[in-house]
GROMACS .gro file of C-alpha atoms in nm:
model
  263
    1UNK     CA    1  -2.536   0.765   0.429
    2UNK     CA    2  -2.854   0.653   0.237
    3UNK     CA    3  -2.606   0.309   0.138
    4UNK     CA    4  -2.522   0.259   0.519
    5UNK     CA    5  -2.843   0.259   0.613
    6UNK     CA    6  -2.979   0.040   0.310
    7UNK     CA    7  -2.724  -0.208   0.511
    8UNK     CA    8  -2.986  -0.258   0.804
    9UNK     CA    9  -3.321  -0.347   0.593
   10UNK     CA   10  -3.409  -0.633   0.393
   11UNK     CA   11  -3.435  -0.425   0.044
   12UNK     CA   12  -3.466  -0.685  -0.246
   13UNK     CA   13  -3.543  -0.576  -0.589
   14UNK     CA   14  -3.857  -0.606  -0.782
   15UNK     CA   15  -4.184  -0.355  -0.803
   16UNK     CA   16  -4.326  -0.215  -0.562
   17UNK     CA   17  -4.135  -0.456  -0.298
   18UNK     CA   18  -4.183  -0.289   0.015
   19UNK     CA   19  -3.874  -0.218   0.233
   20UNK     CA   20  -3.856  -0.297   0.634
   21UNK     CA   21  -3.613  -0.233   0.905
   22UNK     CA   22  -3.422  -0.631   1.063
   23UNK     CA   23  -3.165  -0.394   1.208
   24UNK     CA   24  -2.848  -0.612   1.251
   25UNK     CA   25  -2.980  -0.930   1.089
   26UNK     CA   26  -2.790  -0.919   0.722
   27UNK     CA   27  -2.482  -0.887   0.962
   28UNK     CA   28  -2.577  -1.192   1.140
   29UNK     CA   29  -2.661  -1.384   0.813
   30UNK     CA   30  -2.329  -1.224   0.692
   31UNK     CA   31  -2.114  -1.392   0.987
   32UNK     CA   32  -2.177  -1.720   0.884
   33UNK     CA   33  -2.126  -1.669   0.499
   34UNK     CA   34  -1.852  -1.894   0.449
   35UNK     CA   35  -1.821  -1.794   0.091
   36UNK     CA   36  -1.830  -1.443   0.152
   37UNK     CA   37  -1.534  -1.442   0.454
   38UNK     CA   38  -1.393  -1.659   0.187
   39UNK     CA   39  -1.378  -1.337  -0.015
   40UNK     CA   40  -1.288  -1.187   0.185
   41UNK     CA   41  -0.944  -1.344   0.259
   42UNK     CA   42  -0.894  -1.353  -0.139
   43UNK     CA   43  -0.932  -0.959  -0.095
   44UNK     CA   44  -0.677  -0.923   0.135
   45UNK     CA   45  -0.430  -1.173  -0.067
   46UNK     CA   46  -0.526  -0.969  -0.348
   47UNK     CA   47  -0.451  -0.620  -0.184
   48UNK     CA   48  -0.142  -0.704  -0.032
   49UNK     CA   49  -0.001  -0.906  -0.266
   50UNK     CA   50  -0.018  -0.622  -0.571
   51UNK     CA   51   0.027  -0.375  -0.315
   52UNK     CA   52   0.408  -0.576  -0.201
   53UNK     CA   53   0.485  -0.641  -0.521
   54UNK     CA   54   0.335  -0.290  -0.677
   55UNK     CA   55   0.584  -0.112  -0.424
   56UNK     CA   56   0.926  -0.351  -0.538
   57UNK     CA   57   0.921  -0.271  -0.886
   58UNK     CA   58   0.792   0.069  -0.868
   59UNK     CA   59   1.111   0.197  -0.662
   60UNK     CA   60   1.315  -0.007  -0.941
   61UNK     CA   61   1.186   0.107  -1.219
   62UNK     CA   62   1.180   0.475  -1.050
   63UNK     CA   63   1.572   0.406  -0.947
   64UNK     CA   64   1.631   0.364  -1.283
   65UNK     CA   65   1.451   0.688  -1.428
   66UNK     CA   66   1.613   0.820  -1.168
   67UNK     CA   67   1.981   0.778  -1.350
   68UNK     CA   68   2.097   1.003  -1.587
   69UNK     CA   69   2.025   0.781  -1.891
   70UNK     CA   70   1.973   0.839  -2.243
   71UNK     CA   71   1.637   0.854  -2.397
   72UNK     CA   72   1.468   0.907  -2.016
   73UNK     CA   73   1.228   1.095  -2.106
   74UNK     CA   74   1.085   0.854  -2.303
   75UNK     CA   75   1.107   0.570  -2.068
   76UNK     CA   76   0.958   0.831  -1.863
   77UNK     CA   77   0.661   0.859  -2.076
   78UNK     CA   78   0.634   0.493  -2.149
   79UNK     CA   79   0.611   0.399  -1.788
   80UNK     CA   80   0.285   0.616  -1.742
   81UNK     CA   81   0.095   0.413  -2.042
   82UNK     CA   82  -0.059   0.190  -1.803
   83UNK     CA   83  -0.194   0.526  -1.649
   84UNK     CA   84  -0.350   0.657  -1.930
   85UNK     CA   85  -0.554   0.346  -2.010
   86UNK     CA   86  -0.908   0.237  -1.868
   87UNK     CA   87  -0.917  -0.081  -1.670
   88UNK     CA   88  -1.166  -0.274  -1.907
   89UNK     CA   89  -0.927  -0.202  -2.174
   90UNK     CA   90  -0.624  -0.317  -1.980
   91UNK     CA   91  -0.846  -0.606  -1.883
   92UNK     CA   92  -0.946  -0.659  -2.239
   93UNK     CA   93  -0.593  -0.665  -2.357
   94UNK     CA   94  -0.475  -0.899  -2.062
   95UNK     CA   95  -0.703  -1.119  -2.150
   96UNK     CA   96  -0.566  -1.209  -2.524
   97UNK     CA   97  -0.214  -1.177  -2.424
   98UNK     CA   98  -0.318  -1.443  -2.172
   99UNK     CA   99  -0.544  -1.676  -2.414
  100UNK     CA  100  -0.453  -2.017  -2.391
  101UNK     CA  101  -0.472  -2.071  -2.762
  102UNK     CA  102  -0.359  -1.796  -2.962
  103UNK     CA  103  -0.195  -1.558  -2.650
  104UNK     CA  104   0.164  -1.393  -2.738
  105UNK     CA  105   0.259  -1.508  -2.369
  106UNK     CA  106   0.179  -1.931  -2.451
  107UNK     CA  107   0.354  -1.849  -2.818
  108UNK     CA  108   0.653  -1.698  -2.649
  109UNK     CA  109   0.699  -1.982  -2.391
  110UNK     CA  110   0.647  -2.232  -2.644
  111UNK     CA  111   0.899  -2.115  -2.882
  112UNK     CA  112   1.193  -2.154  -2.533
  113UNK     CA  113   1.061  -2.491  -2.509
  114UNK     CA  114   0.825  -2.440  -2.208
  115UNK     CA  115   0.482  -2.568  -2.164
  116UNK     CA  116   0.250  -2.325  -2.417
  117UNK     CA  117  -0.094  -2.464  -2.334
  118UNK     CA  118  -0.109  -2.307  -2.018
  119UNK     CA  119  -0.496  -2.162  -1.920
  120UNK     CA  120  -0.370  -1.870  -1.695
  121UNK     CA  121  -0.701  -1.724  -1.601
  122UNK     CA  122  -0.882  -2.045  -1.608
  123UNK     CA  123  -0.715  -2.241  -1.385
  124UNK     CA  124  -0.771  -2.280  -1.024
  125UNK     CA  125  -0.386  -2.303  -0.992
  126UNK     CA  126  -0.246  -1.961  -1.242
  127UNK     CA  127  -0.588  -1.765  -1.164
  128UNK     CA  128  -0.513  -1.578  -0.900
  129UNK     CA  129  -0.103  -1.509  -0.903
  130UNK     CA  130  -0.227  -1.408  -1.315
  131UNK     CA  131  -0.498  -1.159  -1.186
  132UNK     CA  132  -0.234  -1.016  -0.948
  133UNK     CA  133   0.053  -0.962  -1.215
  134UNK     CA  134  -0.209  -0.754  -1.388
  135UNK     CA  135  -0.307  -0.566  -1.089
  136UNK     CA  136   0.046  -0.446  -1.065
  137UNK     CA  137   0.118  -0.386  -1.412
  138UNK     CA  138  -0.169  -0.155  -1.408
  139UNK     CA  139  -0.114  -0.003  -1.068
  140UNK     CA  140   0.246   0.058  -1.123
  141UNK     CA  141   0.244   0.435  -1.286
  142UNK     CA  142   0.112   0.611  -1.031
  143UNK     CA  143   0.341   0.460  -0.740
  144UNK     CA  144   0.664   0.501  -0.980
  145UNK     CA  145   0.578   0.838  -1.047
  146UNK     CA  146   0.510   0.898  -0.649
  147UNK     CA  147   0.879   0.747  -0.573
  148UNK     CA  148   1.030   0.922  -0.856
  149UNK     CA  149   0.938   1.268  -0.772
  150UNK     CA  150   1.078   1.136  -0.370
  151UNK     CA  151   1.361   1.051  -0.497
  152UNK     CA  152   1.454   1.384  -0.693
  153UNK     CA  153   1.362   1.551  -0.333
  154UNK     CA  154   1.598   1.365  -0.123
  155UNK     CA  155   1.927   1.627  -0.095
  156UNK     CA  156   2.217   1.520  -0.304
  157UNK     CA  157   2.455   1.623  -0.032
  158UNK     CA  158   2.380   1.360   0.175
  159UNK     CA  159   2.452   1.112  -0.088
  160UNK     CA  160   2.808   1.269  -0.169
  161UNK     CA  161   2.899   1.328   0.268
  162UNK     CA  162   2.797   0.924   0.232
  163UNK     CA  163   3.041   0.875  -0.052
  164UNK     CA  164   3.336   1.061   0.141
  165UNK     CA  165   3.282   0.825   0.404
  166UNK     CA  166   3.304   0.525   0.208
  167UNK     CA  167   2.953   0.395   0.151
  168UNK     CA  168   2.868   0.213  -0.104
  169UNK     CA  169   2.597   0.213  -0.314
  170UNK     CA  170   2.349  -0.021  -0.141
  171UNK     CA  171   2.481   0.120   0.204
  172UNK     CA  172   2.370   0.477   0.066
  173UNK     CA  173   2.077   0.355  -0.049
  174UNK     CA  174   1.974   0.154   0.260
  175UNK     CA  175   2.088   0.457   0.503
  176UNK     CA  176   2.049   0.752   0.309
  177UNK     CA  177   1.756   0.692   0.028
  178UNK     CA  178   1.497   0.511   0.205
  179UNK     CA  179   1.450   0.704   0.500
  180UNK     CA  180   1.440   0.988   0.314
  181UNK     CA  181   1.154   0.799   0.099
  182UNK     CA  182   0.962   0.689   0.409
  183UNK     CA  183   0.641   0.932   0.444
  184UNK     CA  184   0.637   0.903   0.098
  185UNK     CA  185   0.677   0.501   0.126
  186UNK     CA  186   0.396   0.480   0.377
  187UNK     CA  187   0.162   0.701   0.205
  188UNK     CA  188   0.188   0.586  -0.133
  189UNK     CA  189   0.202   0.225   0.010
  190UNK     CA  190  -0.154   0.259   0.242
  191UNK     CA  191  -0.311   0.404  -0.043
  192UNK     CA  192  -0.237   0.138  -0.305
  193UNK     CA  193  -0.358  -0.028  -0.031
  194UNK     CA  194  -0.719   0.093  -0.007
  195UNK     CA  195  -0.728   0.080  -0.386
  196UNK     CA  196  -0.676  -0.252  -0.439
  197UNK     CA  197  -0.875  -0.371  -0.168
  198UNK     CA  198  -1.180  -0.174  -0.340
  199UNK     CA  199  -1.090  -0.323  -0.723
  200UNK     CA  200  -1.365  -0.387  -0.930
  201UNK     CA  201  -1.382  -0.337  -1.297
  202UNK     CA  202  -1.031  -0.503  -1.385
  203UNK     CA  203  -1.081  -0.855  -1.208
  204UNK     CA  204  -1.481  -0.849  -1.311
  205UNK     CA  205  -1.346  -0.817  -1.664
  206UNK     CA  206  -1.064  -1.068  -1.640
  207UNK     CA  207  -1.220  -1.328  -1.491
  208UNK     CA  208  -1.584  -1.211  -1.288
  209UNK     CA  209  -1.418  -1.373  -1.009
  210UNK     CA  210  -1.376  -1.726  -1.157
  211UNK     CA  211  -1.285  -1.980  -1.201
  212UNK     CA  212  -1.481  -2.153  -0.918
  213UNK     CA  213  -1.452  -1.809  -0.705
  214UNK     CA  214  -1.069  -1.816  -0.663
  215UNK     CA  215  -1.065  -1.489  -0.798
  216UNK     CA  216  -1.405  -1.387  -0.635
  217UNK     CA  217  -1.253  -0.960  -0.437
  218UNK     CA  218  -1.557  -0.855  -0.157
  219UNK     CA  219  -1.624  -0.628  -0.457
  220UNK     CA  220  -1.715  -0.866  -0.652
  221UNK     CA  221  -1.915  -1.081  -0.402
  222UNK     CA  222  -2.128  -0.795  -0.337
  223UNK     CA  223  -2.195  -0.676  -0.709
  224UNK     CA  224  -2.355  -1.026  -0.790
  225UNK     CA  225  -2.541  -1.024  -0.432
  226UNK     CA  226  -2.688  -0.695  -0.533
  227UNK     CA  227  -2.740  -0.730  -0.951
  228UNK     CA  228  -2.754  -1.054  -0.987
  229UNK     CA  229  -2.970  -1.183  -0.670
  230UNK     CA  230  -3.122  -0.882  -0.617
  231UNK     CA  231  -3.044  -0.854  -0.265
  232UNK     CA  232  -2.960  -0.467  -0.201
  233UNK     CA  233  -3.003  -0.445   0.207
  234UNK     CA  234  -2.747  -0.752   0.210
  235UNK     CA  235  -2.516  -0.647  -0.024
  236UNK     CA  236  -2.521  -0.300   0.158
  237UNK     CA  237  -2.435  -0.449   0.477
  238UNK     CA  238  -2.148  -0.646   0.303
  239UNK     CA  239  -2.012  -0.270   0.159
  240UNK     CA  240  -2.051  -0.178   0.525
  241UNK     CA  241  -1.855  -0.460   0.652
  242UNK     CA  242  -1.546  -0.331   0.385
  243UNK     CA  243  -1.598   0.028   0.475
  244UNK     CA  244  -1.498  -0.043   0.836
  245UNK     CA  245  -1.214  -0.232   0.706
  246UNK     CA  246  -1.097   0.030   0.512
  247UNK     CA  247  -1.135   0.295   0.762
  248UNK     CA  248  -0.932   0.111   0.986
  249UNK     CA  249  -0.647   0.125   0.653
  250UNK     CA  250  -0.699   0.516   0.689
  251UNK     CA  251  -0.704   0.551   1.078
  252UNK     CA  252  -0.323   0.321   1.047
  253UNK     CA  253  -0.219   0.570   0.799
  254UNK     CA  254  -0.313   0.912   0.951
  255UNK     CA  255  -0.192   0.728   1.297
  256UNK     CA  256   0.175   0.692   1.106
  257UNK     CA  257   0.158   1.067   0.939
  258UNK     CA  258   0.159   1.204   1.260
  259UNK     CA  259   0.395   0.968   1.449
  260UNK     CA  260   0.653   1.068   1.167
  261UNK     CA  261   0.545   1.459   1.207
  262UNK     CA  262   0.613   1.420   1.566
  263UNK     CA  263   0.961   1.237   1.557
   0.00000   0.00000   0.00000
């Protein structure tokens, strides 16, 4: 409460600087901030984009621990590393296997002939579709798991009464295992959702929203707004301005939870 109102003053930091009520001014200086709308629409990119792609190969990779293979419980294990590891590390980590110079990813397309020199997090070009293959890698786990455990759930009968009647595999699969999945698709889905719209600490330590802002989440925006300019009241009103945004992810969500509780 004490941030949504900070939202509606002009709080600036410094001693002693005294604190006054503009009411919807920062919201009015906030509408024509170019560069922050700008962010804005990087956000979203950034949110859907690992989200869509987060979603695709976590129902692979959870089709195929899904299959009665050898070792699975390993691969099992291996696909919750990710998990298990802090963002600034898996930023930190990223960031060398992405060096221009001396990264394993340059040395392995060099050695099939491709271009090696590539500056993946330093280009205007590579910065952000780089930043967003990282977002999934490290968001993966959790959905995988999600699917998985939906996909042990759905009733094996309905796959074999499929079978008798001559479906195939994809035709099971399109018929039989996704809707089965779907609460579980749109929940999952909506929440990746709201946490990749509010991602900080991996893309502050993988590239602090450069180069030349292409990389630059409303997170981010607002962070330097309020610790590096010192304007708290504005960047309050900008973490109002995402709040809504994100409430609006939630009210979608719950609206779909109880249109599928209904039918």
């Amino acid at each position: 409460m004490q941030g949504i109102l900070l939202g509606f003053t002009d709080s600036k930091a410094g001693l002693n600087a005294v604190v006054s009520f503009n009411g919807l001014e920062n919201y009015a200086r906030l509408a024509g901030n170019e560069l922050f709308w700008n962010s804005f629409r990087i956000g979203l990119v950034w949110a859907f984009g690992v989200t869509a792609l987060q979603f695709l190969a976590s129902l692979g990779l959870a089709l195929l621990l899904n299959l009665d293979l050898k070792f699975r419980g390993v691969a099992r294990t291996l696909a919750l590393v990710p998990w298990a590891m802090p963002p600034v590390v898996i930023a930190i980590m990223w960031r060398l296997m992405l060096n221009p110079s001396y990264g394993p990813i340059n040395e392995a397309m060099r050695t099939v002939g491709f271009p090696g020199d590539i500056n993946w997090l330093g280009s205007f070009s590579t910065a952000l579709p780089a930043v967003i293959v990282v977002g999934v890698w490290a968001g993966m786990p959790q959905t995988t798991i999600t699917l998985l455990a939906g996909l042990q759930n759905v009733p094996a009968e309905l796959h074999e009464a499929a079978a008798i009647d001559g479906a195939g595999v994809l035709h099971r699969f399109w018929h039989v295992t996704l809707p089965a999945l779907r609460p579980i698709i749109v929940a999952i889905t909506t929440l990746d959702l709201i946490w990749n719209f509010n991602s900080f600490a991996l893309v502050f330590v993988l590239t602090a929203g450069g180069p030349g802002g292409q990389t630059m989440l409303p997170m981010l925006f607002a962070y330097n707004e309020a610790f590096r300019y010192g304007e708290f009241g504005y960047a309050a009103a900008m973490g109002n301005v995402m709040v809504i945004v994100i409430s609006v992810f939630l009210f979608l969500y719950l609206r779909g939870q109880a249109r599928s509780r209904l039918s």
